[in-house]
Structures are given as structure tokens and as C-alpha cells.
Coordinates of C-alpha atoms in Angstrom, one line a residue:
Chain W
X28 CA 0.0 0.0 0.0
X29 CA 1.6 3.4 -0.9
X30 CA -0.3 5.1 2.1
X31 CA 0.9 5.5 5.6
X32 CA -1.1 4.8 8.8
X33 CA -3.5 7.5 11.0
X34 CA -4.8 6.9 13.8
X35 CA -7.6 7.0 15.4
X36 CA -9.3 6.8 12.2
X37 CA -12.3 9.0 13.6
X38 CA -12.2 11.4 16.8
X39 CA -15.3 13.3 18.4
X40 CA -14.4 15.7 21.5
X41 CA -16.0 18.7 22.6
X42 CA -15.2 22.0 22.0
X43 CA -12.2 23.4 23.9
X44 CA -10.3 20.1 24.1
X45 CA -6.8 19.1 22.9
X46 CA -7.2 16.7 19.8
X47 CA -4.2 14.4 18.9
X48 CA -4.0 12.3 15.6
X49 CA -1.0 10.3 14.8
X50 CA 0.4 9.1 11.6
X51 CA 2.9 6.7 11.0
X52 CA 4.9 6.0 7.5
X53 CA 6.8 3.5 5.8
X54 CA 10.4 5.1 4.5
X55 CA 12.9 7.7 4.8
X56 CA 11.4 10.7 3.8
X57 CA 12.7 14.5 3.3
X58 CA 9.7 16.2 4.9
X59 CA 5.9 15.5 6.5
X60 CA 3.7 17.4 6.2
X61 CA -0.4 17.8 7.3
X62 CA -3.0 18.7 5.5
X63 CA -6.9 20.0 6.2
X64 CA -9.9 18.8 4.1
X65 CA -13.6 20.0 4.9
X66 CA -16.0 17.4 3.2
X67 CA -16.0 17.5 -0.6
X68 CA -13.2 20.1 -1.0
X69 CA -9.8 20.2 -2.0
X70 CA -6.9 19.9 1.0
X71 CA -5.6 23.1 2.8
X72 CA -2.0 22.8 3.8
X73 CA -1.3 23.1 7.7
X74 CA 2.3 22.9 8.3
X75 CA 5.7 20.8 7.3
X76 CA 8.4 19.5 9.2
X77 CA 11.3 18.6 7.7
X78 CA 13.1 15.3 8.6
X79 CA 15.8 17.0 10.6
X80 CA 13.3 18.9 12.8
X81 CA 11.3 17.9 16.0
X82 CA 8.3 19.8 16.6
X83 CA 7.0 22.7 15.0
X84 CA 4.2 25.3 16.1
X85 CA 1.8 26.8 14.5
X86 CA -1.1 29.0 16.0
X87 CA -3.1 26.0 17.8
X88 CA -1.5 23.6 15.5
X89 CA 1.7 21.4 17.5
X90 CA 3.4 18.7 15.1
X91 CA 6.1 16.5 16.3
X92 CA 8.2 14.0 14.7
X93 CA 9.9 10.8 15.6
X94 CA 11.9 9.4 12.6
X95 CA 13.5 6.8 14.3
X96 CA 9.8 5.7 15.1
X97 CA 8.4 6.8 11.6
X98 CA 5.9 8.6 13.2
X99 CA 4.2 12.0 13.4
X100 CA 1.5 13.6 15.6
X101 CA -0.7 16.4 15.8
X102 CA -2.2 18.8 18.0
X103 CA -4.9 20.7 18.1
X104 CA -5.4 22.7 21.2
X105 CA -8.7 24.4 22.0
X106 CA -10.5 23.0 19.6
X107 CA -13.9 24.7 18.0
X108 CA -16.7 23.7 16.1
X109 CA -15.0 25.2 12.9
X110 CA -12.0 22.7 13.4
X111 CA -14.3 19.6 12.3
X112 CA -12.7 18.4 9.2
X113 CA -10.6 15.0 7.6
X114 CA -6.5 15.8 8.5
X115 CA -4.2 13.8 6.5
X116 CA -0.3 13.4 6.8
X117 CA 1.4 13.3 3.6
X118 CA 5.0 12.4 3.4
X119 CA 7.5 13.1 0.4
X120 CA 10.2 10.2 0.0
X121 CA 13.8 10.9 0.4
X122 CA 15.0 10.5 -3.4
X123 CA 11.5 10.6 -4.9
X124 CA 9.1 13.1 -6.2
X125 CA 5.6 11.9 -5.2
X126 CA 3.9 12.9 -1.8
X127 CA 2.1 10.1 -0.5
X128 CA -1.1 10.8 2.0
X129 CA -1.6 8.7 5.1
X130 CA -5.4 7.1 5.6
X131 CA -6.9 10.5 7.8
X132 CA -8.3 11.1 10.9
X133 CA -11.7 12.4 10.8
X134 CA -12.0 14.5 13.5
X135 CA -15.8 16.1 14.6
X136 CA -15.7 19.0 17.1
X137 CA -19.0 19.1 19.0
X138 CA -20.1 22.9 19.9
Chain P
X291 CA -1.1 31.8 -1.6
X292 CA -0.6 30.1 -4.7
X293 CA -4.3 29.1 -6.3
X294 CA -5.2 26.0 -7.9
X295 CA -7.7 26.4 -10.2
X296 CA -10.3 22.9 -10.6
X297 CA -12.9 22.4 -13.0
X298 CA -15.9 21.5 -13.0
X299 CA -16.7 21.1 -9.4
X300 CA -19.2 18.5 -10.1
X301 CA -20.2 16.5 -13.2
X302 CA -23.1 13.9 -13.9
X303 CA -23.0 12.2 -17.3
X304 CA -24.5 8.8 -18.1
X305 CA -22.3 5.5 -18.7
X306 CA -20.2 5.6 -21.9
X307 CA -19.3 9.6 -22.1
X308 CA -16.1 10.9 -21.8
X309 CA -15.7 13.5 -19.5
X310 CA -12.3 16.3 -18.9
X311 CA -11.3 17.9 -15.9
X312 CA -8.7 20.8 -16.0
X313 CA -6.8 22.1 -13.3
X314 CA -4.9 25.5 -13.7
X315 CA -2.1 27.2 -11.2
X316 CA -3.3 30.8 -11.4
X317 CA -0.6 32.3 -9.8
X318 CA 2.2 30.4 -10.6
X319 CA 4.1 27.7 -13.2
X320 CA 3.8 24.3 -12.5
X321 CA 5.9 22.1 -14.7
X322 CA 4.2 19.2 -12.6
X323 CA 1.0 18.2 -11.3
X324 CA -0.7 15.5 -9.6
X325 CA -4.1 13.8 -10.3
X326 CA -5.7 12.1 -7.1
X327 CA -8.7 10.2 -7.0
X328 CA -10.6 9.7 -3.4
X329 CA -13.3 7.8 -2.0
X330 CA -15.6 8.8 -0.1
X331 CA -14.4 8.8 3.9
X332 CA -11.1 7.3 2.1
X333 CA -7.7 8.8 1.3
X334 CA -6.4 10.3 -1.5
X335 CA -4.7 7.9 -4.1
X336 CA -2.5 9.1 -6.4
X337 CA -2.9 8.4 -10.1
X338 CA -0.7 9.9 -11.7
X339 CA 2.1 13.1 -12.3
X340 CA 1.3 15.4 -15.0
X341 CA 4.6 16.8 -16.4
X342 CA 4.7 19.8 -18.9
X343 CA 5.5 18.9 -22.4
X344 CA 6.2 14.9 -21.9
X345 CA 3.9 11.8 -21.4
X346 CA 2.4 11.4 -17.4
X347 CA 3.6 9.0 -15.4
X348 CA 0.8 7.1 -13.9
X349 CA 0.8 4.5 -10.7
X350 CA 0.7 1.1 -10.6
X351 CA -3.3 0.0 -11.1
X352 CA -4.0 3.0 -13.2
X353 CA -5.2 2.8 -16.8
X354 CA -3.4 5.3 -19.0
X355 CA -6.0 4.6 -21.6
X356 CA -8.8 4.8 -19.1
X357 CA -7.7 8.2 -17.5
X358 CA -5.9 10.5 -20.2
X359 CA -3.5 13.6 -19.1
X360 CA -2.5 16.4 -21.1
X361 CA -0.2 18.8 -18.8
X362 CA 0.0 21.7 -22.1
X363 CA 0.9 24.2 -20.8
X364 CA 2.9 25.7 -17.8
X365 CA -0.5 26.3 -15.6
X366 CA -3.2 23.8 -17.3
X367 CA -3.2 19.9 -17.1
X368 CA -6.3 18.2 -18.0
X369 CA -7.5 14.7 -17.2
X370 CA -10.2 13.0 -19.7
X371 CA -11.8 9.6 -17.8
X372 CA -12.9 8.0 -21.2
X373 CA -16.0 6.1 -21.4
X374 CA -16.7 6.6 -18.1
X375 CA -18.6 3.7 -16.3
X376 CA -20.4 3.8 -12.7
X377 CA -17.5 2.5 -11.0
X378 CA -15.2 5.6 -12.0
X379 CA -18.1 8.0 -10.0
X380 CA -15.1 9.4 -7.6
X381 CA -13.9 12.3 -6.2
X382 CA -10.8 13.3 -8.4
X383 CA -8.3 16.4 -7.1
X384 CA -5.2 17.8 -8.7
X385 CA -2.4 19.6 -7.0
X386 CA 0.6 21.3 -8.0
X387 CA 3.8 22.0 -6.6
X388 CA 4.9 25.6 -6.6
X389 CA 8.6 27.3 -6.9
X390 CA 10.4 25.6 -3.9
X391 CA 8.5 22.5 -4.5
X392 CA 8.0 21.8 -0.3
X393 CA 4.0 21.5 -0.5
X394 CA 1.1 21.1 -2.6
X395 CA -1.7 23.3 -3.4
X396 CA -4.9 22.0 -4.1
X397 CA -7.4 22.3 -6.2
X398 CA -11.0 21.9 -5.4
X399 CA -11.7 18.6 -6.2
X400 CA -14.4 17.4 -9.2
X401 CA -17.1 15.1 -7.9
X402 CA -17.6 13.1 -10.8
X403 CA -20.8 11.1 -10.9
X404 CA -21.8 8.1 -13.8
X405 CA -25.0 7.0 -13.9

């Protein structure tokens, strides 16, 4: 399979909690990166991190990375209704030119 | 920042037609592009990269005949799904790398529906 692993696959919480989806891949890659998509639409880019980096912040938005582990998470703190959307990883191989998306975590945000 | 362009947003035709979808970088060149196709509640697959000026390369699984790209220009690729059938009814998005080539921008995605 060329796509990576999300978990969980769905989230509900309630508005004002922390939200954490995690995303794991399959081989050496030059960068990660998340991505937003409201039903039926294209995908909004979120933030990178490249494969020498940690963590990275963004607004509300806290990505780490774990390449020893293959592995990525996200944060969303203080969630809010408008947050409710599908987030995808999406990882471009070291060497290659294709970014490959992960399964998604679909993530409802209850007002 | 950067706009993808994506059109139509939606399409119904009946089994047998042949239907294009063009995606245009407004603001920028993009020598390549990316078709995706998604299911609903699924991920996004990629079918193929659209490069200016030379044949796509498509993935493993995916019918060059079937789906046809034409990347013509600097800011317009096109993807024809020939003789559509029910089973090709998919969500289908293109992207497009710009300048530094870190991240994708997106266009809106073409629901594509055969009946």
C-alpha cells in the first residue's frame, strides 16, 4: 500500500479540548507534512516539518516528529466547532518526487 | 497563496461519455501536477504526475488509456476519464507543486458522478 497509517481513524471531543491524531509511514522521507480537508473540498495545507526537525508550532497547531519511530503527531489545542474536518499526513520520499497521503483522521468537534 | 484552479466542481453524465477535468495554477508555473482520486471517507490515491511537455507517469493499477492527461501548458493539465462507467463515480483532485516544491496546493476537487 503506498499510504501511511492514521490513527484514530475518527475522533469526536467537545469544543475546547486538545485533539491528537497520529500518523505513522513507511520510509525515509525529506519532509511530512499535514493537511486539512472539509468534506467534498480540496486539501488546505497546515504545516511541514522537515526530517531534521522535531516539533514545529503553529497557532493551535503542534506537530512532532519521531523518525526513528516513523511517526508524526498532531495537536490541536482548544478545539472549536469550525475545526471539524478529515487531517491527512502526507509524506515526500527521500530521493522521490511523489507525496504520498496517510489514511486521515476524521475529527468532529461538538459545539 | 498560490491558487489551484479545478474544474468542473461537479459532473453527472451517463455510462459511456467521456468526461475532462482541468486544473490551472493561477498564480504560478507548475511544470508538474498531480491527479488524485478519493473515495468517499477514504484517502487520497495518487494516479498519476502530469509533467509539462512529456507523457504522465501514472501509478501502478491505473489505466493510461482509461484516464488520459494532457499537462500543455505551464499552468493547465487536464484529465479526460474515457468512457466513463459507474465505477469511475469518484472524487478526483489535482495539486501542483509551486517554486520551492515543499508543499502542494490543491485544487478543489471534481465530484464526478456516472450513472
Amino acid at each position: 500500500s503506498q499510504q501511511g497509517e492514521e490513527d484514530p481513524q475518527a475522533l469526536s471531543i467537545q469544543e475546547g479540548e486538545n485533539a491528537t491524531m497520529n500518523c505513522s509511514y513507511k520510509t525515509s522521507i525529506n519532509n511530512l507534512q499535514w493537511y486539512r480537508q472539509n468534506s467534498g473540498r480540496g486539501l488546505v495545507h497546515l504545516i511541514l516539518i522537515r526530517s531534521n526537525e522535531r516539533e514545529k508550532h503553529s497557532g493551535r497547531l503542534r506537530v512532532t516528529l519521531d523518525t526513528s519511530k516513523k511517526s508524526s503527531s498532531l495537536l490541536i489545542t482548544a478545539s472549536r466547532a469550525a475545526d471539524t474536518a478529515s487531517y491527512f499526513c502526507a509524506t515526500d520520499e527521500t530521493g522521490g518526487f511523489k507525496t504520498i497521503f496517510g489514511a486521515g483522521t476524521r475529527l468532529f468537534v461538538k459545539a | 497563496g498560490a491558487v489551484v484552479s479545478q474544474h468542473p466542481s461537479r459532473v453527472i453524465c451517463k455510462s459511456g461519455t467521456s468526461v475532462k477535468i482541468e486544473c490551472r495554477s493561477l498564480d504560478f508555473q507548475a511544470t508538474t501536477m498531480f491527479w488524485y482520486r478519493q473515495f468517499p471517507k477514504q484517502s487520497l490515491m495518487l494516479m498519476a504526475t502530469s509533467n509539462e511537455g512529456s507523457k504522465a507517469t501514472y501509478e501502478q493499477g491505473v489505466e493510461k488509456d482509461k484516464f488520459l492527461i494532457n499537462h500543455a501548458s505551464l499552468t493547465l493539465s487536464t484529465l479526460t476519464v474515457t468512457s466513463a462507467h459507474p465505477e469511475d463515480s469518484s472524487f478526483y483532485i489535482c495539486s501542483a507543486y509551486k517554486a520551492d516544491g515543499e508543499k502542494l496546493f490543491f485544487g478543489s476537487g471534481t465530484q464526478l458522478s456516472v450513472l
